[in-house]
Every structure is written in C-alpha cells, then in structure tokens.
Tab-separated table of C-alpha atoms and ligand atoms in Angstrom:
chain	number	residue	atom	x	y	z
A	406	MET	CA	-8.804	12.652	-16.667
A	407	LYS	CA	-7.200	12.740	-19.813
A	408	PHE	CA	-5.191	9.404	-20.744
A	409	THR	CA	-4.013	8.520	-24.143
A	410	PRO	CA	-2.768	4.721	-24.158
A	411	GLU	CA	0.157	3.774	-25.943
A	412	LYS	CA	0.417	1.142	-28.371
A	413	TYR	CA	2.198	-1.920	-27.241
A	414	ARG	CA	4.289	-4.701	-28.842
A	415	ILE	CA	2.005	-6.979	-26.796
A	416	PRO	CA	-1.558	-5.670	-26.936
A	417	ASP	CA	-3.506	-5.586	-23.653
A	418	GLU	CA	-5.894	-8.437	-23.322
A	419	PRO	CA	-7.612	-9.872	-20.249
A	420	MET	CA	-5.447	-12.608	-18.631
A	421	LYS	CA	-2.625	-12.821	-20.902
A	422	PRO	CA	0.670	-11.589	-20.224
A	423	PHE	CA	1.619	-7.985	-21.219
A	424	VAL	CA	5.253	-7.072	-20.026
A	425	ASP	CA	7.825	-6.895	-22.882
A	426	ALA	CA	10.993	-6.510	-21.350
A	427	SER	CA	12.736	-5.170	-24.430
A	428	GLU	CA	10.150	-2.717	-25.099
A	429	ILE	CA	10.409	-0.927	-21.839
A	430	GLU	CA	14.061	-0.955	-22.066
A	431	GLN	CA	13.822	0.798	-25.347
A	432	TYR	CA	11.739	3.273	-23.750
A	433	LEU	CA	14.489	3.992	-21.228
A	434	SER	CA	17.185	4.108	-23.822
A	435	HIS	CA	15.248	6.777	-25.949
A	436	ALA	CA	14.052	9.085	-22.980
A	437	LYS	CA	16.577	11.975	-23.058
A	438	PRO	CA	15.055	14.491	-20.983
A	439	ASP	CA	15.910	18.030	-21.073
A	440	LYS	CA	14.500	20.749	-18.536
A	441	THR	CA	11.527	21.723	-20.914
A	442	ILE	CA	10.654	18.134	-21.480
A	443	VAL	CA	10.695	17.191	-17.897
A	444	ARG	CA	8.630	20.541	-16.850
A	445	ASN	CA	6.026	19.731	-19.298
A	446	VAL	CA	5.575	16.161	-17.999
A	447	ILE	CA	5.497	17.549	-14.537
A	448	ALA	CA	2.734	20.232	-15.558
A	449	LYS	CA	0.811	17.675	-17.425
A	450	SER	CA	0.804	15.482	-14.253
A	451	LEU	CA	-0.225	18.639	-12.034
A	452	GLU	CA	-3.157	19.028	-14.128
A	453	LYS	CA	-3.990	15.582	-12.966
A	454	ASN	CA	-3.446	13.677	-16.174
A	455	ARG	CA	-1.923	10.268	-16.070
A	456	LEU	CA	1.444	10.059	-17.687
A	457	THR	CA	2.378	7.738	-20.548
A	458	LEU	CA	5.101	5.264	-20.365
A	459	ALA	CA	7.353	7.588	-22.787
A	460	GLU	CA	6.375	10.360	-20.471
A	461	THR	CA	7.280	8.304	-17.365
A	462	ALA	CA	10.565	7.379	-18.826
A	463	MET	CA	11.482	10.894	-19.085
A	464	LEU	CA	11.003	11.299	-15.574
A	465	VAL	CA	12.835	8.229	-14.682
A	466	ASN	CA	15.911	9.353	-16.759
A	467	ALA	CA	16.092	12.732	-15.294
A	468	ASP	CA	19.252	12.353	-13.397
A	469	ASP	CA	20.254	15.925	-12.967
A	470	PRO	CA	20.037	16.727	-9.337
A	471	GLU	CA	18.226	20.246	-10.399
A	472	LEU	CA	15.575	18.092	-12.023
A	473	VAL	CA	15.080	15.546	-9.402
A	474	GLU	CA	14.104	18.322	-7.000
A	475	GLU	CA	11.776	19.670	-9.115
A	476	ILE	CA	10.067	16.215	-9.870
A	477	LYS	CA	9.846	15.863	-5.866
A	478	ASP	CA	8.472	19.459	-5.743
A	479	GLY	CA	5.900	18.604	-8.326
A	480	ALA	CA	5.127	15.520	-6.388
A	481	ARG	CA	4.822	17.530	-3.159
A	482	ARG	CA	2.521	19.762	-4.826
A	483	LEU	CA	0.140	17.437	-6.362
A	484	LYS	CA	-0.078	15.441	-3.130
A	485	LYS	CA	-0.988	18.661	-1.376
A	486	SER	CA	-3.381	19.980	-3.776
A	487	VAL	CA	-5.267	16.687	-4.679
A	488	TYR	CA	-5.254	14.822	-1.585
A	489	GLY	CA	-4.970	17.259	1.315
A	490	ASN	CA	-3.100	15.991	4.721
A	491	ARG	CA	-4.958	12.929	5.497
A	492	ILE	CA	-2.720	9.823	5.968
A	493	VAL	CA	-4.703	6.354	6.502
A	494	LEU	CA	-3.266	3.860	9.135
A	495	PHE	CA	-3.222	0.344	9.147
A	496	ALA	CA	-1.305	-2.726	10.762
A	497	PRO	CA	-0.288	-6.018	8.908
A	498	LEU	CA	-0.987	-9.262	10.848
A	499	TYR	CA	0.859	-12.173	10.017
A	500	VAL	CA	-1.422	-15.261	10.134
A	501	GLY	CA	1.049	-17.991	8.810
A	502	ASN	CA	4.335	-18.136	7.319
A	503	LYS	CA	4.052	-22.088	6.110
A	504	CYS	CA	5.327	-21.673	2.222
A	505	THR	CA	6.043	-23.864	-0.630
A	506	ASN	CA	7.879	-21.189	-2.518
A	507	ASN	CA	11.555	-20.373	-2.560
A	508	CYS	CA	11.864	-16.981	-3.152
A	509	ARG	CA	15.739	-15.904	-2.492
A	510	TYR	CA	15.174	-12.589	-0.888
A	511	CYS	CA	12.407	-14.117	1.728
A	512	GLY	CA	12.926	-15.812	4.972
A	513	PHE	CA	10.078	-17.494	4.697
A	514	ARG	CA	11.368	-19.637	1.630
A	515	ILE	CA	11.249	-23.225	1.716
A	516	SER	CA	14.852	-23.819	2.112
A	517	ASN	CA	15.206	-21.839	5.029
A	518	LYS	CA	15.254	-24.684	7.345
A	519	ALA	CA	16.011	-22.062	10.339
A	520	ALA	CA	12.622	-20.641	10.109
A	521	VAL	CA	10.169	-21.651	12.644
A	522	ARG	CA	6.832	-22.436	10.897
A	523	LYS	CA	3.541	-21.247	12.252
A	524	THR	CA	0.186	-20.451	11.591
A	525	LEU	CA	-1.819	-18.672	14.250
A	526	SER	CA	-4.784	-21.000	15.731
A	527	HIS	CA	-8.059	-19.622	16.283
A	528	ASN	CA	-7.422	-18.238	19.781
A	529	GLU	CA	-4.234	-16.729	18.653
A	530	ILE	CA	-6.015	-14.663	16.061
A	531	VAL	CA	-8.601	-13.572	18.448
A	532	SER	CA	-5.707	-12.469	20.852
A	533	GLU	CA	-3.837	-10.843	18.213
A	534	VAL	CA	-6.832	-8.763	16.824
A	535	GLU	CA	-7.818	-7.800	20.330
A	536	ALA	CA	-4.583	-6.467	21.126
A	537	LEU	CA	-4.588	-4.718	17.829
A	538	GLU	CA	-8.108	-3.212	18.763
A	539	ASP	CA	-6.936	-2.264	21.970
A	540	LYS	CA	-4.355	0.015	20.472
A	541	GLY	CA	-6.811	1.595	18.139
A	542	GLN	CA	-6.367	-0.174	14.832
A	543	LYS	CA	-9.304	-0.327	12.615
A	544	ARG	CA	-7.778	-1.711	9.451
A	545	LEU	CA	-5.717	-4.802	8.720
A	546	ILE	CA	-3.838	-6.657	6.107
A	547	LEU	CA	-3.711	-10.053	6.706
A	548	VAL	CA	-0.312	-11.609	5.368
A	549	PHE	CA	-0.003	-15.666	4.200
A	550	GLY	CA	2.710	-17.652	3.007
A	551	GLU	CA	1.877	-19.900	0.142
A	552	HIS	CA	0.628	-22.975	0.935
A	553	PRO	CA	-2.082	-25.874	0.573
A	554	ASP	CA	-3.393	-24.883	4.115
A	555	TYR	CA	-4.013	-21.260	3.443
A	556	SER	CA	-6.848	-22.192	0.865
A	557	PRO	CA	-9.125	-19.382	-0.544
A	558	GLU	CA	-11.579	-20.863	1.924
A	559	TYR	CA	-9.304	-20.422	4.944
A	560	ILE	CA	-8.520	-17.296	4.220
A	561	ALA	CA	-12.274	-16.208	3.728
A	562	ASP	CA	-12.830	-18.032	7.214
A	563	VAL	CA	-10.044	-16.036	8.750
A	564	VAL	CA	-11.380	-12.634	7.177
A	565	ARG	CA	-14.923	-13.186	8.785
A	566	MET	CA	-13.427	-14.249	11.939
A	567	VAL	CA	-11.313	-10.750	12.160
A	568	TYR	CA	-14.658	-8.934	11.559
A	569	GLN	CA	-16.311	-10.623	14.148
A	570	ILE	CA	-13.758	-9.840	16.996
A	571	LYS	CA	-14.721	-6.827	19.115
A	572	LYS	CA	-13.260	-5.768	22.275
A	573	GLY	CA	-14.790	-2.481	24.014
A	574	ASN	CA	-15.126	-0.165	21.567
A	575	GLY	CA	-12.579	-1.982	18.886
A	576	GLU	CA	-13.409	-3.599	15.889
A	577	ILE	CA	-11.818	-4.135	12.415
A	578	ARG	CA	-13.630	-2.411	9.942
A	579	ARG	CA	-11.565	-3.299	7.039
A	580	VAL	CA	-9.419	-6.335	6.264
A	581	ASN	CA	-6.897	-6.376	3.183
A	582	ILE	CA	-5.201	-9.335	1.899
A	583	ASN	CA	-1.485	-10.429	0.894
A	584	ALA	CA	-1.418	-13.639	-0.042
A	585	ALA	CA	-0.782	-15.920	-2.915
A	586	PRO	CA	-2.471	-15.512	-6.275
A	587	GLN	CA	-5.742	-17.833	-6.688
A	588	GLU	CA	-7.674	-18.888	-9.454
A	589	ILE	CA	-10.564	-16.769	-10.520
A	590	GLU	CA	-13.111	-18.958	-8.186
A	591	GLY	CA	-10.682	-18.674	-5.262
A	592	PHE	CA	-10.650	-14.681	-5.660
A	593	ARG	CA	-14.792	-15.069	-5.854
A	594	THR	CA	-14.551	-16.720	-2.444
A	595	VAL	CA	-12.291	-14.406	-0.910
A	596	LYS	CA	-14.181	-11.538	-2.154
A	597	GLU	CA	-17.385	-12.973	-0.593
A	598	ALA	CA	-15.913	-12.321	2.812
A	599	GLY	CA	-16.133	-8.941	2.625
A	600	ILE	CA	-11.889	-7.953	1.813
A	601	GLY	CA	-10.649	-4.654	0.840
A	602	THR	CA	-7.686	-4.764	-1.388
A	603	TYR	CA	-6.317	-8.085	-2.451
A	604	GLN	CA	-2.337	-7.220	-3.073
A	605	ILE	CA	-0.044	-9.145	-5.051
A	606	PHE	CA	3.468	-7.857	-5.730
A	607	GLN	CA	5.116	-9.242	-9.028
A	608	GLU	CA	8.730	-8.492	-7.241
A	609	THR	CA	10.245	-8.105	-10.101
A	610	TYR	CA	8.684	-7.497	-13.388
A	611	HIS	CA	11.907	-8.580	-15.618
A	612	PRO	CA	11.250	-12.026	-16.871
A	613	GLU	CA	14.689	-13.456	-16.583
A	614	ALA	CA	15.456	-11.886	-13.155
A	615	TYR	CA	12.258	-12.949	-11.635
A	616	VAL	CA	12.902	-16.776	-12.798
A	617	TRP	CA	16.354	-16.525	-10.821
A	618	TYR	CA	14.683	-15.334	-7.775
A	619	HIS	CA	11.897	-17.932	-8.000
A	620	PRO	CA	13.526	-20.955	-8.521
A	621	SER	CA	10.871	-23.195	-7.367
A	622	GLY	CA	7.212	-23.682	-6.233
A	623	HIS	CA	4.174	-22.279	-7.860
A	624	LYS	CA	5.592	-18.712	-7.754
A	625	LYS	CA	8.418	-19.489	-10.203
A	626	ASP	CA	5.500	-19.220	-13.029
A	627	TYR	CA	6.158	-15.412	-14.038
A	628	GLY	CA	3.057	-15.279	-16.039
A	629	TYR	CA	0.689	-16.916	-13.512
A	630	ARG	CA	1.599	-14.186	-11.122
A	631	LEU	CA	1.579	-11.300	-13.831
A	632	THR	CA	-2.061	-12.129	-14.753
A	633	SER	CA	-2.850	-12.759	-11.174
A	634	LEU	CA	-4.940	-9.760	-10.341
A	635	ASP	CA	-6.338	-10.138	-13.949
A	636	ARG	CA	-8.138	-13.400	-12.373
A	637	ALA	CA	-9.079	-11.130	-9.462
A	638	GLN	CA	-10.927	-8.748	-11.867
A	639	GLU	CA	-12.595	-11.485	-13.594
A	640	ALA	CA	-13.974	-12.701	-10.231
A	641	GLY	CA	-15.470	-9.165	-9.600
A	642	LEU	CA	-12.515	-8.281	-7.279
A	643	ASP	CA	-11.998	-5.006	-8.504
A	644	ASP	CA	-10.025	-3.580	-5.638
A	645	VAL	CA	-6.459	-4.973	-6.198
A	646	GLY	CA	-3.030	-3.466	-5.275
A	647	ILE	CA	0.100	-3.974	-7.523
A	648	GLY	CA	3.818	-3.476	-6.294
A	649	ALA	CA	7.495	-4.630	-7.020
A	650	LEU	CA	10.281	-5.564	-4.294
A	651	PHE	CA	12.749	-2.771	-5.050
A	652	GLY	CA	16.247	-3.973	-4.886
A	653	LEU	CA	16.115	-7.181	-6.924
A	654	PHE	CA	16.246	-5.652	-10.038
A	655	ASP	CA	17.145	-2.138	-11.877
A	656	TRP	CA	14.567	0.247	-10.017
A	657	ARG	CA	14.165	2.186	-13.220
A	658	PHE	CA	13.016	-0.702	-15.061
A	659	ASP	CA	10.471	-1.834	-12.193
A	660	VAL	CA	9.002	1.563	-12.147
A	661	MET	CA	8.302	1.420	-15.662
A	662	ALA	CA	6.414	-1.804	-15.243
A	663	LEU	CA	4.476	-0.817	-12.583
A	664	ILE	CA	3.288	2.058	-14.872
A	665	ARG	CA	2.897	-0.734	-17.633
A	666	HIS	CA	0.725	-2.776	-15.196
A	667	THR	CA	-1.313	0.052	-14.290
A	668	ASN	CA	-2.021	0.508	-18.060
A	669	HIS	CA	-3.001	-2.840	-18.606
A	670	LEU	CA	-5.551	-3.035	-15.801
A	671	GLU	CA	-6.728	0.280	-16.987
A	672	ALA	CA	-7.324	-0.886	-20.564
A	673	CYS	CA	-8.714	-4.251	-19.916
A	674	TYR	CA	-10.835	-3.617	-16.935
A	675	ASN	CA	-11.265	0.231	-17.025
A	676	VAL	CA	-10.107	0.609	-13.413
A	677	GLY	CA	-6.482	1.178	-12.529
A	678	PRO	CA	-5.078	-0.449	-9.265
A	679	HIS	CA	-6.089	0.697	-5.965
A	680	THR	CA	-2.913	0.973	-4.276
A	681	ILE	CA	0.975	0.532	-5.328
A	682	SER	CA	3.404	-0.825	-3.067
A	683	PHE	CA	7.297	-0.326	-3.405
A	684	PRO	CA	8.850	-2.243	-0.610
A	685	ARG	CA	12.393	-2.025	-0.480
A	686	TYR	CA	14.310	-5.342	0.024
A	687	GLN	CA	15.588	-5.941	3.917
A	688	GLU	CA	18.062	-8.419	4.820
A	689	ALA	CA	16.386	-11.477	6.101
A	690	SER	CA	17.218	-14.621	7.789
A	691	LEU	CA	20.329	-16.446	5.799
A	692	VAL	CA	19.390	-14.179	3.130
A	693	LYS	CA	22.173	-12.223	1.163
A	694	LEU	CA	21.662	-10.348	-1.756
A	695	ASN	CA	24.671	-9.174	-3.544
A	696	GLY	CA	23.480	-5.738	-3.325
A	697	LYS	CA	23.943	-4.762	-7.325
A	698	TYR	CA	20.520	-3.486	-7.506
A	699	ARG	CA	20.408	-1.904	-4.154
A	700	VAL	CA	18.234	1.409	-3.867
A	701	SER	CA	19.625	4.597	-2.157
A	702	ASP	CA	17.604	6.645	0.274
A	703	LYS	CA	17.933	9.222	-2.675
A	704	ASP	CA	16.630	7.029	-5.675
A	705	PHE	CA	13.983	5.554	-3.412
A	706	THR	CA	12.109	8.677	-2.512
A	707	ARG	CA	12.657	10.049	-6.191
A	708	LEU	CA	10.797	6.799	-7.533
A	709	ILE	CA	7.977	7.341	-5.257
A	710	ALA	CA	7.775	11.032	-6.519
A	711	ILE	CA	7.730	9.632	-9.998
A	712	LEU	CA	5.198	7.065	-9.189
A	713	ARG	CA	3.073	9.786	-7.381
A	714	LEU	CA	3.258	11.719	-10.563
A	715	ALA	CA	2.758	8.996	-13.048
A	716	VAL	CA	-0.317	7.945	-11.682
A	717	PRO	CA	-1.984	10.716	-9.884
A	718	TYR	CA	-4.962	8.927	-8.507
A	719	THR	CA	-3.719	5.784	-7.189
A	720	GLY	CA	-2.972	5.274	-3.271
A	721	LEU	CA	0.727	4.766	-2.330
A	722	ILE	CA	1.524	2.504	0.557
A	723	LEU	CA	4.945	2.394	2.415
A	724	THR	CA	5.583	0.240	5.067
A	725	ALA	CA	7.348	0.024	8.431
A	726	ARG	CA	10.222	-1.637	6.386
A	727	GLU	CA	11.510	1.733	5.955
A	728	ASN	CA	12.910	3.791	9.202
A	729	ALA	CA	11.082	6.714	10.531
A	730	GLY	CA	13.092	9.433	8.826
A	731	ILE	CA	12.247	7.923	5.184
A	732	ARG	CA	8.785	7.428	5.790
A	733	LYS	CA	8.544	11.036	7.126
A	734	GLU	CA	9.839	12.323	4.147
A	735	ALA	CA	8.132	10.168	1.598
A	736	LEU	CA	4.864	11.341	3.068
A	737	GLN	CA	5.619	14.528	1.351
A	738	TYR	CA	5.883	13.022	-1.955
A	739	GLY	CA	2.443	11.365	-2.494
A	740	VAL	CA	2.376	8.193	0.093
A	741	SER	CA	-0.890	7.681	1.307
A	742	GLN	CA	-1.224	4.866	3.692
A	743	ILE	CA	1.204	3.422	6.221
A	744	ASP	CA	1.372	0.999	8.716
A	745	ALA	CA	1.943	1.798	12.417
A	746	GLY	CA	2.494	-0.230	15.477
A	747	THR	CA	3.743	-2.928	13.131
A	748	LYS	CA	5.029	-6.144	14.592
A	749	ILE	CA	5.795	-9.100	11.941
A	750	GLU	CA	6.826	-12.043	14.188
A	751	LEU	CA	3.867	-14.430	14.219
A	752	GLY	CA	1.907	-14.020	17.633
A	753	SER	CA	3.676	-10.760	18.736
A	754	TYR	CA	0.868	-8.162	19.208
A	755	ALA	CA	-0.657	-10.127	22.355
A	756	LEU	CA	3.078	-10.569	24.061
A	757	SER	CA	4.635	-8.062	26.410
A	758	ALA	CA	7.766	-6.707	24.652
A	759	ASP	CA	9.860	-9.195	26.659
A	760	ASN	CA	8.319	-12.356	25.588
A	761	ALA	CA	8.354	-10.832	21.804
A	762	GLN	CA	12.058	-10.822	21.827
A	763	ASN	CA	11.923	-14.723	21.749
A	764	LEU	CA	9.729	-15.300	18.954
A	765	ASP	CA	11.137	-16.184	15.470
A	766	LYS	CA	12.479	-12.931	13.249
A	767	GLU	CA	12.549	-14.836	10.265
A	768	GLN	CA	10.944	-12.933	7.205
A	769	PHE	CA	13.049	-9.244	7.189
A	770	ARG	CA	13.873	-6.689	9.664
A	771	ILE	CA	11.415	-3.779	10.118
A	772	ASN	CA	13.069	-0.443	10.706
A	773	ASP	CA	10.467	1.547	12.123
A	774	ASP	CA	9.221	-0.017	15.324
A	775	ARG	CA	7.232	2.733	16.747
A	776	SER	CA	3.950	2.259	18.371
A	777	LEU	CA	0.889	3.576	16.900
A	778	ASN	CA	0.583	6.178	19.323
A	779	GLU	CA	4.008	7.350	18.580
A	780	VAL	CA	3.540	7.732	14.821
A	781	MET	CA	0.036	9.231	14.964
A	782	GLU	CA	1.875	11.771	17.515
A	783	GLU	CA	4.179	12.528	14.807
A	784	LEU	CA	1.824	12.699	12.186
A	785	ILE	CA	-0.493	15.142	14.103
A	786	GLU	CA	2.524	17.259	15.103
A	787	THR	CA	3.600	17.648	11.437
A	788	GLY	CA	-0.154	18.531	10.419
A	789	TYR	CA	-1.324	15.380	8.835
A	790	ILE	CA	-4.462	13.940	9.870
A	791	PRO	CA	-4.175	10.328	10.989
A	792	SER	CA	-7.181	8.613	9.322
A	793	PHE	CA	-9.062	5.161	9.788
A	794	CYS	CA	-11.676	5.863	7.801
A	795	THR	CA	-13.468	2.925	5.993
A	796	ALA	CA	-16.665	4.717	4.681
A	797	CYS	CA	-16.391	4.272	0.906
A	798	TYR	CA	-16.059	0.468	0.775
A	799	ARG	CA	-18.454	-0.266	3.386
A	800	LEU	CA	-21.048	2.210	1.639
A	801	GLY	CA	-20.168	0.677	-1.673
A	802	ARG	CA	-18.492	3.756	-3.148
A	803	THR	CA	-16.381	1.496	-5.020
A	804	GLY	CA	-13.375	3.487	-6.899
A	805	GLU	CA	-13.188	5.936	-3.965
A	806	HIS	CA	-9.581	6.337	-4.748
A	807	PHE	CA	-10.395	7.660	-8.050
A	808	MET	CA	-13.345	9.781	-6.701
A	809	GLU	CA	-11.219	11.474	-4.115
A	810	PHE	CA	-8.944	12.362	-7.034
A	811	SER	CA	-11.651	13.352	-9.856
A	812	VAL	CA	-14.684	14.533	-7.961
A	813	PRO	CA	-14.368	18.062	-7.261
A	814	GLY	CA	-14.738	18.616	-3.222
A	815	PHE	CA	-15.017	15.015	-2.461
A	816	ILE	CA	-12.162	15.067	-0.050
A	817	LYS	CA	-13.631	17.891	1.655
A	818	ARG	CA	-17.162	16.364	1.509
A	819	PHE	CA	-16.226	13.139	2.801
A	820	CYS	CA	-12.503	12.114	3.549
A	821	SER	CA	-11.398	14.782	5.944
A	822	PRO	CA	-14.664	14.733	8.159
A	823	ASN	CA	-14.526	11.132	8.210
A	824	ALA	CA	-10.735	11.344	9.199
A	825	MET	CA	-11.799	13.852	11.927
A	826	LEU	CA	-14.356	11.369	12.876
A	827	THR	CA	-12.187	8.637	13.303
A	828	LEU	CA	-9.611	10.743	14.664
A	829	THR	CA	-11.873	11.632	17.396
A	830	GLU	CA	-12.746	7.671	18.212
A	831	TYR	CA	-9.142	7.380	18.697
A	832	LEU	CA	-8.767	10.338	20.918
A	833	VAL	CA	-11.384	9.217	23.303
A	834	ASP	CA	-10.855	5.712	23.415
A	835	TYR	CA	-7.063	4.900	22.986
A	836	ALA	CA	-4.795	8.321	23.105
A	837	PRO	CA	-2.907	9.125	26.183
A	838	ASP	CA	-3.350	12.791	27.596
A	839	THR	CA	-0.623	14.421	25.482
A	840	THR	CA	-1.735	12.824	22.546
A	841	ALA	CA	-5.347	13.956	22.805
A	842	GLU	CA	-4.618	17.461	23.407
A	843	LYS	CA	-2.496	17.802	20.100
A	844	GLY	CA	-5.328	15.808	18.354
A	845	TRP	CA	-7.953	18.095	19.526
A	846	ASN	CA	-6.082	21.342	18.348
A	847	LEU	CA	-5.872	19.815	15.046
A	848	ILE	CA	-9.185	18.501	14.550
A	849	GLU	CA	-10.226	22.419	15.782
A	850	LYS	CA	-7.973	23.777	13.233
A	851	GLU	CA	-9.033	21.767	10.093
A	852	LEU	CA	-12.712	22.773	11.519
A	853	LYS	CA	-11.827	26.278	10.866
A	854	LEU	CA	-10.069	25.631	7.792
A	855	LEU	CA	-13.522	24.211	5.926
A	856	ASP	CA	-15.485	26.893	3.863
A	857	SER	CA	-18.632	25.782	4.999
A	858	HIS	CA	-19.919	26.703	8.680
A	859	ALA	CA	-22.704	24.276	7.904
A	860	ARG	CA	-20.454	21.295	7.421
A	861	ALA	CA	-18.023	22.299	10.503
A	862	ASP	CA	-21.204	22.466	12.733
A	863	ASP	CA	-22.295	19.240	11.411
A	864	ILE	CA	-19.105	17.593	12.256
A	865	ARG	CA	-18.962	19.172	15.312
A	866	GLY	CA	-22.230	17.685	16.241
A	867	ARG	CA	-21.120	14.162	15.275
A	868	ILE	CA	-17.825	14.721	17.369
A	869	GLU	CA	-19.899	15.497	20.479
A	870	ARG	CA	-22.033	12.313	19.771
A	871	ILE	CA	-18.895	10.357	19.731
A	872	LYS	CA	-17.740	11.751	22.893
A	873	ALA	CA	-21.401	10.835	24.234
A	874	GLY	CA	-20.398	7.206	23.384
A	875	GLU	CA	-21.861	6.648	19.820
A	876	ARG	CA	-18.993	5.038	17.467
A	877	ASP	CA	-18.685	4.466	13.591
A	878	LEU	CA	-20.249	7.628	12.450
A	879	TYR	CA	-19.216	8.510	8.796
A	880	TYR	CA	-20.227	10.418	5.855
B	2039	LIG	N1	3.243	-14.950	-0.005
B	2039	LIG	C1	2.759	-14.165	-0.470
B	2039	LIG	C2	3.481	-13.720	-1.608
B	2039	LIG	O1	4.728	-13.842	-1.816
B	2039	LIG	O2	3.004	-12.935	-2.482
B	2039	LIG	C3	2.481	-12.888	0.518
B	2039	LIG	C4	3.384	-12.711	1.580
B	2039	LIG	S1	4.901	-12.255	1.457
B	2039	LIG	C5	5.530	-12.388	2.905
B	2039	LIG	C6	4.454	-10.377	1.122
B	2039	LIG	C7	5.602	-9.527	0.362
B	2039	LIG	O3	6.893	-9.435	1.170
B	2039	LIG	C8	6.021	-10.300	-0.767
B	2039	LIG	O4	5.497	-9.931	-1.956
B	2039	LIG	C9	7.817	-9.391	-0.929
B	2039	LIG	O5	7.510	-8.455	-1.522
B	2039	LIG	C10	7.602	-9.170	0.636
B	2039	LIG	N2	8.903	-9.557	1.080
B	2039	LIG	C11	9.780	-10.668	1.240
B	2039	LIG	N3	10.995	-10.578	1.440
B	2039	LIG	C12	11.343	-9.566	1.697
B	2039	LIG	C13	12.284	-8.937	2.217
B	2039	LIG	N4	13.435	-9.688	2.395
B	2039	LIG	N5	12.539	-7.658	2.470
B	2039	LIG	C14	11.250	-6.882	2.077
B	2039	LIG	N6	10.237	-7.403	1.708
B	2039	LIG	C15	10.022	-8.636	1.544
B	2040	LIG	FE1	6.766	-17.329	0.432
B	2040	LIG	FE2	5.818	-14.982	-0.247
B	2040	LIG	FE3	8.143	-15.506	1.271
B	2040	LIG	FE4	7.843	-15.730	-1.220
B	2040	LIG	S1	7.716	-13.857	-0.733
B	2040	LIG	S2	8.653	-17.409	0.219
B	2040	LIG	S3	5.917	-16.973	-1.499
B	2040	LIG	S4	6.047	-15.984	1.921
C-alpha cells in the first residue's frame, strides 16, 4: 500500500503532540477541488492507496452535490471490492458512570448532580453479561467514566471476569475498552487481561475548542489525551481505536485531524488505528450545546465516505447513537462494525423493559433501540452477513484489519467463512425460526458464491459440526 507522508510543521515523534491547528486550517483553505482533482483522488483510493492530508482536504471541500455523490459512490465501491458484505456486531456494556471530568457535552460530567452514580457490582456484571450472552452477543466493549475507582487493575479484573462468564453456549470472546487514558504501565496491565481494542476519542482535535469543552479534571489536558494511544503503543498495546465526537467543532477540521492522527500512528509505530469512530453529539441530561457545529445527516454520511476513502484499511464503527435509517445508509459507505441490541443505562440488559424504564438515562440518548435479532434480520435481508468473528485476535493474527485489506484472498479464506460459522452458531442457539430461515438461505447463497468447491465443502462440514453441538470453530 503506497503512502507518501507529508512533511508537517510539527514532525511526528512518539509521545509528542502532533496537531498544528493552523496547518490543518491551511490545508483546508488551500484545497480548491475541481472535478478532475476529486476524481483522481477517488481513483487513487480505489487503487487501495492511503490519501494524504492535502488529498483528504480536496474531498472535504468538494461541496458540489455531484462530487459528493461521486465520493459516496467511490466509498461504496471500495467497501464492496475490498471488504465484501460482512458486518461485525458488538454491544457496549457500561460498567460505571462515576466521573471526575466535566465534559460539557456528557451527562456523566461531575457537575451533573442529577446523574445517579453507579458502578456495577460483581453480581450485576455477571447478570448483565449472561443477559447479553442469552441474546447471542460474543463481542463487548466495556465503557467506564474517568474515576480513581476505575484503575487499570480494576478494569483488568472486570475484563478477566467477563471472559469467565459463560451461560449455555454463550461466551464473550472479545472485550474491547472505552475508558480514560492510562499511563504506559496502566495500558500494560489492561493489555495483559487480554483486551481487543482500546478506544480513546479526542472528542475534538481543535486545541482551543477542546479546552472550552473540558474545563476541569484530567481530561482538560489536551496533549495528554492526544498522546494517550502513543502510550498504549509503548506498552505493546497496538490495537487502538481513535475517534472524534462530531458536533463539537467544525466537522471538516476534525475529519482532517483524524487523518493526521492516523498518519502520526503510522509514522511512529508503523501501524495505524484499528478502528475509527465518529460518534455524533446527542442531547444528554442537562446538556444543551448551541448547535453551531451540528452535523446534518447529509454531511455526516459524507464524512463517513471521506474517511473510508482516506484510510481504506481501517475499521469504521457506527453506534446506535444514530437512528436505523442513517445506520443502514452508512453501511454502504464502508462502516464495518455496528453495535446492536444496545442499552446504555447501567444494569439494563438484565432487566425487563418495564423495569428498565426507571433507570437513570443520563449520558445521552440512543436512537436505534432495536434488539440484536431485529438488527441481524435487517442485515440478512439486505444481503450483509452479520459476523461475531474473533478469530484473528485469538490466533495472534494481529493487524488483521490490515491483512483483510492488503492480503489478496484473505477475506475469502478467513473472514467470510468465519462470518458464516458465527452466524451458524447464532441461528442454531438464539434465532427465532423466521430469522433462522432467512439466515440459512443467506449462508447457502454465500457458499454458492465461493470459487472453490473444496472450501465450500469444508465450511459445510463445520456447519454440520456446529449443528451437532460443537462451538467456536474458526479458520
Ligand atoms: N470516560 C471515557 C472518556 O471520556 O474517554 C470513556 C467513556 S465516554 C462515556 C465514551 C464516549 O462517549 C466519549 O469519548 C464521547 O465521545 C461520547 N459521548 C459523551 N457524551 C456524548 C453525547 N452527549 N453524545 C454522543 N456521544 C457522547
Ligand atoms: Fe466523564 Fe467520559 Fe463523560 Fe467526559 S465523556 S464526563 S470523561 S464519562
């Protein structure tokens, strides 16, 4: 994969801040895209090349509706040709909402006295994880506020606990983390518990805006947060997720900065982010932003397409903050992971819907509250294979997102078969009859599309073994 890094005013050095806001602004003010330029940039990406910041700025500034459509179409083509039709599913598990920070956009901020503070007890974690397993979930992201109670040792203990909780055929095979930045030693501690990805969002990369949104607490230190995933890398934790909270500042700036962050990680550690997230601000308890930087649905789907083209190898995550319609549309532009069956009130997975009504709804609202099965059924009907695959990380095939993208035939050899096998487990163990019927038809169709009869037969053999009671078969 070709990528020629640019020379930046702040050169990339490990553990050193790297964003120069005026430089990003200059890229944006100098980018004057015309049709030819934009088409050439899209063509470069379709050849599986990473885009430079200058090229990304061309896509960001391409406001002509015809070009926006071409960008979206490019992203659609890239997604199809590179990734095929798998969508990885996960669920968030909020473990504790105590927080010493005061982020102006978040219901968990310390000054929100209306928020009921809670950390799940051991028994509650067991009940929550069992409830998630009962639905068929296999991949979780654990979410924590920033608080001395949530030390690296505590987070590591929770991770180990979650892996041990098994109900029926249910088990959690990958635990990702979204929590406060750690020191190098802390990242090491959490990594040793066997986590997948450690996500930390910069929220906004614009230094002045950042300071305004984070008036107190550890999080007010822009540089400390910006270099947090450098510390993760120094700790040997190379599976990291970056993100920006859209709606806080100009989306164009933060898209550029996400690419700048990607370039930094590549330059210093030779590995880019495993995932990029782009949560969009949602109203939260006693939080009202003035809406100046609100991102419309049109711009939101456009920025997803731009990210897809700019970093063709990285996983893109879209959460249930967004409604079902936007999520369905965004899948086309390269989103590769979504949550499903999501509940963000602490302790709500194990409760009946009536009892969950009374729980504290403080952090923000979610807009897609469909069950895991409803989301899976829609995916299947649209021709996507829902996947709970965790094979690469458990086999030590690190950098799988990169291999998927760069190793010819990797997806056909590993990802699609594993998606079919994890879907088979779901159909056998959890799916209602109507979903199961649609799922079997999809698997049959996928098997027929394989170019190798031997491989199709091998997968069929494993499907039969799962039907006969074996679990966790993967390539
Ligand atoms: N406390 C940790 C932190 O701040 O990094 C992790 C947990 S925090 C709940 C996870 C993410 O939720 C934040 O990084 C932020 O991007 C997002 N978030 C906070 N408030 C939000 C809101 N009102 N709407 C949408 N997302 C929000
Ligand atoms: Fe705390 Fe994270 Fe919410 Fe900020 S975004 S108030 S750090 S939970």
